[in-house]
Coordinates of C-alpha atoms in Angstrom, one line a residue:
M1360 CA -70.7 -57.9 192.0
K1361 CA -69.6 -59.0 188.7
S1362 CA -70.1 -55.5 186.9
E1363 CA -67.6 -54.0 189.5
V1364 CA -64.7 -56.5 188.8
F1365 CA -62.2 -55.3 186.3
V1366 CA -59.5 -57.8 185.1
V1367 CA -56.2 -56.8 183.7
I1368 CA -54.2 -59.5 182.0
M1369 CA -50.3 -58.6 181.5
A1370 CA -49.4 -59.9 178.4
G1371 CA -46.2 -58.2 177.4
G1372 CA -43.3 -60.7 178.5
V1373 CA -41.0 -62.3 176.0
G1374 CA -40.6 -66.1 177.5
S1375 CA -36.7 -66.2 177.0
R1376 CA -36.7 -69.3 179.2
F1377 CA -39.0 -71.1 176.6
W1378 CA -36.8 -70.0 174.1
P1379 CA -36.4 -71.2 171.0
Y1380 CA -40.0 -72.3 171.2
S1381 CA -41.1 -68.8 172.3
R1382 CA -39.4 -65.7 170.1
N1383 CA -39.9 -62.1 170.2
S1384 CA -42.1 -62.0 167.3
R1385 CA -44.3 -64.5 169.2
P1386 CA -43.9 -65.1 172.9
K1387 CA -45.3 -68.0 174.7
Q1388 CA -48.5 -66.3 175.9
F1389 CA -49.6 -66.3 172.2
I1390 CA -48.7 -70.2 171.5
D1391 CA -50.7 -73.1 171.8
V1392 CA -48.2 -74.6 174.5
L1393 CA -50.8 -77.4 175.7
G1394 CA -51.6 -78.5 172.1
N1395 CA -55.5 -77.9 173.0
G1396 CA -55.9 -75.2 170.3
K1397 CA -56.0 -72.4 172.7
S1398 CA -53.1 -70.1 173.5
L1399 CA -52.1 -69.0 176.9
L1400 CA -53.6 -65.7 176.5
Q1401 CA -57.0 -67.1 175.2
M1402 CA -57.1 -69.7 178.0
T1403 CA -56.4 -67.1 180.5
Y1404 CA -59.0 -65.1 179.1
Q1405 CA -61.8 -67.7 179.1
R1406 CA -61.0 -68.4 182.8
F1407 CA -62.0 -65.0 183.8
L1408 CA -65.4 -64.6 182.3
P1409 CA -67.4 -66.2 185.0
T1410 CA -65.7 -63.5 187.3
A1411 CA -66.0 -60.2 185.2
S1412 CA -67.6 -59.3 181.8
K1413 CA -66.0 -59.4 178.5
D1414 CA -66.5 -55.7 178.4
N1415 CA -64.2 -55.4 181.8
I1416 CA -61.3 -57.3 180.8
L1417 CA -58.2 -55.2 179.9
V1418 CA -54.9 -56.4 178.5
V1419 CA -51.5 -54.9 178.9
T1420 CA -49.0 -55.8 176.4
N1421 CA -46.0 -54.5 174.3
D1422 CA -46.6 -52.3 171.5
S1423 CA -45.5 -54.9 169.2
Y1424 CA -47.9 -57.4 170.5
S1425 CA -51.1 -55.4 169.7
D1426 CA -52.2 -56.8 166.7
L1427 CA -51.8 -60.6 168.3
V1428 CA -53.9 -59.6 171.1
K1429 CA -56.5 -58.4 168.6
E1430 CA -56.1 -61.5 166.7
Q1431 CA -56.6 -64.1 169.4
L1432 CA -59.2 -62.1 171.4
P1433 CA -61.5 -60.7 169.0
D1434 CA -64.4 -60.0 171.4
I1435 CA -62.3 -57.6 173.7
N1436 CA -62.8 -53.8 173.3
P1437 CA -59.9 -52.3 171.7
E1438 CA -60.0 -49.3 174.1
H1439 CA -59.0 -52.2 176.5
I1440 CA -55.8 -53.0 174.9
L1441 CA -53.1 -51.1 176.6
T1442 CA -50.1 -50.9 174.5
E1443 CA -46.4 -50.3 176.6
P1444 CA -43.9 -48.3 174.4
A1445 CA -41.2 -50.0 176.7
R1446 CA -40.8 -52.5 179.2
R1447 CA -40.9 -51.3 182.6
N1448 CA -41.6 -54.2 185.0
T1449 CA -45.3 -54.9 186.3
A1450 CA -45.8 -51.8 188.7
P1451 CA -46.1 -49.2 185.8
C1452 CA -48.3 -51.4 183.6
I1453 CA -50.7 -52.0 186.6
A1454 CA -50.7 -48.2 187.4
Y1455 CA -51.6 -47.5 183.6
A1456 CA -54.6 -50.0 184.0
A1457 CA -55.7 -48.8 187.5
Y1458 CA -55.6 -45.1 186.7
K1459 CA -57.5 -45.9 183.4
I1460 CA -60.2 -48.2 185.2
R1461 CA -60.9 -45.2 187.6
K1462 CA -61.6 -43.1 185.1
K1463 CA -64.6 -45.8 184.1
N1464 CA -65.7 -46.8 187.6
P1465 CA -63.7 -45.4 190.8
N1466 CA -65.5 -48.2 192.9
A1467 CA -64.2 -51.1 190.8
V1468 CA -62.3 -54.1 192.1
M1469 CA -59.1 -54.8 190.1
V1470 CA -58.0 -58.3 189.5
V1471 CA -54.2 -58.7 188.1
T1472 CA -53.0 -61.7 186.6
P1473 CA -50.0 -63.1 184.2
A1474 CA -51.3 -64.2 180.6
D1475 CA -48.9 -67.3 180.7
H1476 CA -50.0 -69.3 183.7
V1477 CA -51.5 -72.6 183.5
I1478 CA -54.4 -73.4 186.1
F1479 CA -56.4 -76.8 186.5
Q1480 CA -59.7 -76.9 188.5
E1481 CA -61.2 -73.7 187.3
E1482 CA -64.2 -73.5 189.5
N1483 CA -61.8 -73.9 192.4
F1484 CA -59.7 -71.0 190.9
T1485 CA -62.9 -69.1 190.3
N1486 CA -64.1 -69.4 194.0
V1487 CA -60.7 -68.1 195.1
I1488 CA -60.9 -65.2 193.1
K1489 CA -64.4 -64.4 194.5
T1490 CA -63.2 -64.8 198.0
A1491 CA -60.6 -62.0 197.0
T1492 CA -62.9 -59.7 195.2
N1493 CA -65.4 -59.8 198.0
A1494 CA -62.5 -59.1 200.5
A1495 CA -61.2 -56.1 198.4
Q1496 CA -64.3 -54.2 197.7
G1497 CA -64.4 -51.2 199.9
S1498 CA -61.5 -51.9 201.9
D1499 CA -57.7 -51.1 201.9
K1500 CA -56.5 -54.5 201.6
L1501 CA -54.2 -55.4 199.1
L1502 CA -54.6 -59.1 198.3
T1503 CA -52.6 -61.9 196.6
V1504 CA -53.1 -65.3 195.7
G1505 CA -50.8 -68.0 197.5
I1506 CA -50.3 -71.8 195.9
T1507 CA -49.6 -74.5 198.6
P1508 CA -45.9 -75.4 197.5
N1509 CA -45.3 -79.1 197.0
R1510 CA -41.6 -78.9 196.5
P1511 CA -38.8 -76.8 197.6
E1512 CA -38.8 -74.7 194.6
T1513 CA -36.1 -72.3 194.4
G1514 CA -37.5 -70.2 191.1
Y1515 CA -40.4 -68.8 192.9
G1516 CA -41.2 -65.9 195.3
Y1517 CA -42.7 -67.2 198.9
I1518 CA -45.4 -65.4 201.0
Q1519 CA -45.1 -66.2 204.6
Y1520 CA -48.7 -65.4 206.8
I1521 CA -50.3 -65.5 209.8
N1522 CA -51.6 -68.8 210.2
D1523 CA -55.2 -68.4 211.6
K1524 CA -58.6 -70.0 210.4
S1525 CA -59.5 -67.3 208.3
E1526 CA -59.8 -67.6 204.3
V1527 CA -57.9 -64.0 204.0
K1528 CA -54.7 -64.1 205.8
K1529 CA -52.4 -61.3 206.7
V1530 CA -49.0 -61.6 205.2
K1531 CA -46.1 -61.4 207.5
T1532 CA -42.9 -61.6 205.1
F1533 CA -42.1 -62.1 201.1
T1534 CA -39.1 -63.6 200.1
E1535 CA -37.7 -63.9 196.4
K1536 CA -36.3 -67.0 195.0
P1537 CA -34.6 -68.3 198.2
E1538 CA -31.8 -70.7 198.4
L1539 CA -32.5 -74.8 198.5
A1540 CA -31.7 -75.0 202.2
L1541 CA -34.1 -72.1 203.0
A1542 CA -36.7 -73.1 200.6
K1543 CA -37.0 -76.6 202.4
K1544 CA -37.3 -74.6 205.9
F1545 CA -40.0 -72.9 204.3
L1546 CA -41.9 -76.0 203.1
E1547 CA -41.4 -77.3 206.5
S1548 CA -42.7 -74.5 208.6
G1549 CA -46.3 -74.9 207.0
D1550 CA -46.9 -71.2 206.9
F1551 CA -45.4 -70.2 203.4
V1552 CA -46.9 -70.3 200.3
W1553 CA -45.8 -69.7 196.6
N1554 CA -46.6 -66.3 195.2
A1555 CA -48.9 -66.9 192.0
G1556 CA -48.2 -63.4 190.8
I1557 CA -52.2 -62.8 191.0
F1558 CA -53.3 -59.6 192.6
V1559 CA -56.9 -58.5 193.8
W1560 CA -57.5 -54.9 195.3
S1561 CA -60.1 -52.1 195.2
I1562 CA -59.3 -49.2 192.5
S1563 CA -59.0 -46.6 195.5
A1564 CA -56.7 -48.8 197.5
I1565 CA -54.1 -49.5 194.6
V1566 CA -54.3 -45.5 193.7
Q1567 CA -53.6 -44.7 197.2
S1568 CA -50.8 -47.4 197.7
F1569 CA -49.0 -45.7 194.3
E1570 CA -49.5 -42.2 195.8
N1571 CA -47.8 -43.4 199.2
S1572 CA -44.9 -45.8 197.7
L1573 CA -44.6 -44.6 194.1
P1574 CA -45.4 -41.1 194.0
D1575 CA -43.9 -40.4 190.6
I1576 CA -45.4 -42.9 188.6
A1577 CA -48.6 -42.4 190.5
E1578 CA -48.2 -38.5 189.4
A1579 CA -47.5 -39.6 185.9
F1580 CA -50.8 -41.6 185.4
A1581 CA -53.0 -38.9 187.4
E1582 CA -52.2 -36.4 185.1
G1583 CA -53.3 -38.4 182.1
N1584 CA -56.6 -38.7 183.3
S1585 CA -58.4 -36.4 181.0
K1586 CA -56.6 -38.6 178.1
Y1587 CA -57.7 -42.0 179.0
Y1588 CA -60.4 -43.3 176.5
E1589 CA -59.6 -40.3 174.3
L1590 CA -57.8 -40.1 171.1
D1591 CA -54.8 -38.5 172.3
E1592 CA -54.2 -41.4 175.0
K1593 CA -51.5 -43.3 173.5
T1594 CA -49.8 -39.9 172.6
Y1595 CA -49.7 -39.2 176.4
I1596 CA -48.5 -42.7 177.4
D1597 CA -45.9 -43.1 174.8
Q1598 CA -44.2 -39.8 176.4
I1599 CA -44.6 -40.7 179.9
Y1600 CA -44.0 -44.7 180.0
P1601 CA -40.4 -44.9 179.2
Q1602 CA -39.6 -42.4 182.0
C1603 CA -41.3 -44.6 184.7
E1604 CA -39.0 -46.6 186.9
N1605 CA -38.5 -50.2 186.1
I1606 CA -39.8 -51.7 189.2
S1607 CA -42.1 -54.5 190.0
I1608 CA -45.3 -54.2 192.0
D1609 CA -43.9 -56.7 194.6
Y1610 CA -41.1 -54.5 195.5
G1611 CA -42.4 -51.2 194.5
I1612 CA -45.8 -51.4 196.6
L1613 CA -46.4 -54.9 198.3
E1614 CA -43.3 -55.3 200.3
K1615 CA -43.8 -51.6 201.7
S1616 CA -47.3 -52.1 202.6
S1617 CA -48.9 -53.3 206.2
E1618 CA -52.2 -54.0 204.3
V1619 CA -51.1 -57.2 202.5
Y1620 CA -53.2 -60.5 202.6
V1621 CA -53.2 -64.0 201.2
V1622 CA -55.9 -66.1 199.9
Q1623 CA -54.8 -69.5 199.3
G1624 CA -55.4 -71.2 196.2
T1625 CA -57.3 -74.5 196.0
F1626 CA -56.3 -75.3 192.6
D1627 CA -53.4 -76.8 190.4
W1628 CA -51.2 -74.2 189.1
S1629 CA -48.1 -73.6 187.1
D1630 CA -46.3 -70.5 185.8
L1631 CA -44.9 -72.3 183.0
G1632 CA -41.8 -70.5 183.2
S1633 CA -39.7 -73.2 181.8
W1634 CA -39.5 -76.3 179.7
N1635 CA -39.1 -78.1 182.7
S1636 CA -42.4 -77.0 184.0
L1637 CA -44.2 -77.6 180.7
H1638 CA -42.7 -81.3 181.0
E1639 CA -44.5 -81.4 184.7
I1640 CA -47.9 -80.6 183.4
R1641 CA -47.9 -82.3 179.8
E1642 CA -49.0 -86.1 179.3
K1643 CA -46.3 -88.4 179.5
D1644 CA -45.7 -91.7 178.2
E1645 CA -44.8 -94.8 180.3
N1646 CA -41.1 -93.5 180.6
D1647 CA -42.0 -89.9 181.7
N1648 CA -41.4 -88.6 178.2
V1649 CA -43.4 -85.8 176.6
V1650 CA -43.3 -86.3 173.0
D1651 CA -44.5 -83.8 170.1
G1652 CA -43.8 -84.8 166.5
Q1653 CA -42.4 -87.7 164.5
V1654 CA -40.1 -89.4 167.0
I1655 CA -38.5 -92.8 167.7
L1656 CA -37.4 -93.2 171.2
G1657 CA -34.8 -96.0 172.3
D1658 CA -34.1 -96.4 176.2
C1659 CA -35.2 -92.9 176.8
R1660 CA -36.8 -91.3 180.2
D1661 CA -37.5 -88.1 181.5
N1662 CA -37.3 -86.1 178.4
I1663 CA -39.3 -83.3 176.4
V1664 CA -39.0 -83.8 172.4
K1665 CA -40.7 -81.2 170.5
S1666 CA -40.3 -81.0 166.8
E1667 CA -41.9 -78.6 164.6
T1668 CA -40.3 -80.0 161.2
K1669 CA -40.9 -82.9 159.2
R1670 CA -37.7 -84.5 160.3
L1671 CA -37.8 -87.8 162.0
I1672 CA -36.0 -87.7 165.1
V1673 CA -34.6 -90.9 166.6
L1674 CA -33.0 -90.8 170.3
D1675 CA -31.6 -93.4 172.3
N1676 CA -30.0 -93.7 175.8
L1677 CA -31.1 -90.2 177.2
E1678 CA -32.7 -89.2 180.4
G1679 CA -33.5 -85.5 181.6
Y1680 CA -33.1 -83.3 178.1
L1681 CA -34.9 -81.1 176.0
V1682 CA -34.5 -81.9 172.4
G1683 CA -36.3 -79.0 170.6
D1684 CA -36.1 -79.1 166.9
F1685 CA -37.6 -75.8 165.1
S1686 CA -37.4 -74.9 161.6
D1687 CA -34.0 -72.6 162.2
V1688 CA -32.8 -73.7 165.7
L1689 CA -32.1 -77.1 167.2
I1690 CA -31.3 -77.3 170.9
V1691 CA -30.4 -80.2 172.8
C1692 CA -29.9 -79.4 176.6
K1693 CA -30.6 -80.7 180.1
K1694 CA -34.4 -79.7 180.5
D1695 CA -33.9 -78.5 184.1
Q1696 CA -31.2 -75.7 183.8
D1697 CA -33.8 -72.9 183.4
A1698 CA -30.9 -70.2 184.2
Q1699 CA -29.1 -71.5 181.1
F1700 CA -31.7 -70.3 178.5
R1701 CA -31.2 -66.7 179.1
E1702 CA -27.5 -67.4 178.5
Y1703 CA -28.5 -69.1 175.1
V1704 CA -30.5 -66.2 173.9
A1705 CA -27.7 -63.9 174.9
Q1706 CA -25.1 -66.0 172.9
A1707 CA -27.6 -66.2 170.2
K1708 CA -27.9 -62.4 169.9
K1709 CA -24.1 -61.8 170.3
L1710 CA -23.5 -63.9 167.6
K1711 CA -26.3 -63.6 165.1
G1712 CA -28.0 -60.3 166.3
D1713 CA -31.8 -61.0 166.4
K1714 CA -32.0 -63.5 163.6
Y1715 CA -32.8 -66.5 165.9
L1716 CA -34.8 -64.6 169.0

């Protein structure tokens, strides 16, 4: 079965909610966020080696990051670094990978994963993926991995499923980033999970779904069949990719399909979408502070302090803050204001162009 499984790692995002640590030139998936000597991309690649051979792992990324992928994943087949000339959300990048995989192995099972998630209990994770790939092989099922929620999170998508005893449960509804009151009701009901953005399906099932739900995207990538693994592949992709609809796989396909199923994750997971989520998973001191760099703390609690300069940082009477000291940017703000970071990035661009991005 392992030889039939292909893994597609989506690594094209810019990580604006992690600014100024994550920059356009080196987004968070290429950074050693956890301080363990590995970038999030490298951790994701290694996490899937028990599931698929290295020859069956593909990375979809932006044109400007292809050299970073080659640098960080020297074992990957260069033909399996798929570069996007424009950002068009997840549906086009998944279509590109699916149609290319189909040329090599039309009977393949495809696993799609973001590059920037943190997963603990990796043996449990591998078992969940195995359950999903077994269910997907030779079937029309479109599977997603769901995470049991431990709080009424308003920044995640939710999946409601039919609560039976099977490992693979049929999906009833999708809800994207609910209000707090609704998220609390989801938690109380017991039949909702967070949408981890990890998908599993057979190549035939996802190609058929594109043909049914996003026919223009399907036609564009199907017409490129003779180009895949050839010298003119990139020229073709550069021509058709910017014309693709900018749409997610969730909106474009999953929410339209009656064949969507969920496998519940039995592992600890974070999408690491913000400074606050980094604070949650990092090791903390006795006052719940996360500290990287030369720092002296007085009466400080529940903060994250990150310094990449040689300056000594002295803080007192601070609670719930991010203090980020970088070579060209100093940021001090409440760490849980995720939505504000996009505004900070927009303001920095308006005032200074791309200098600090």
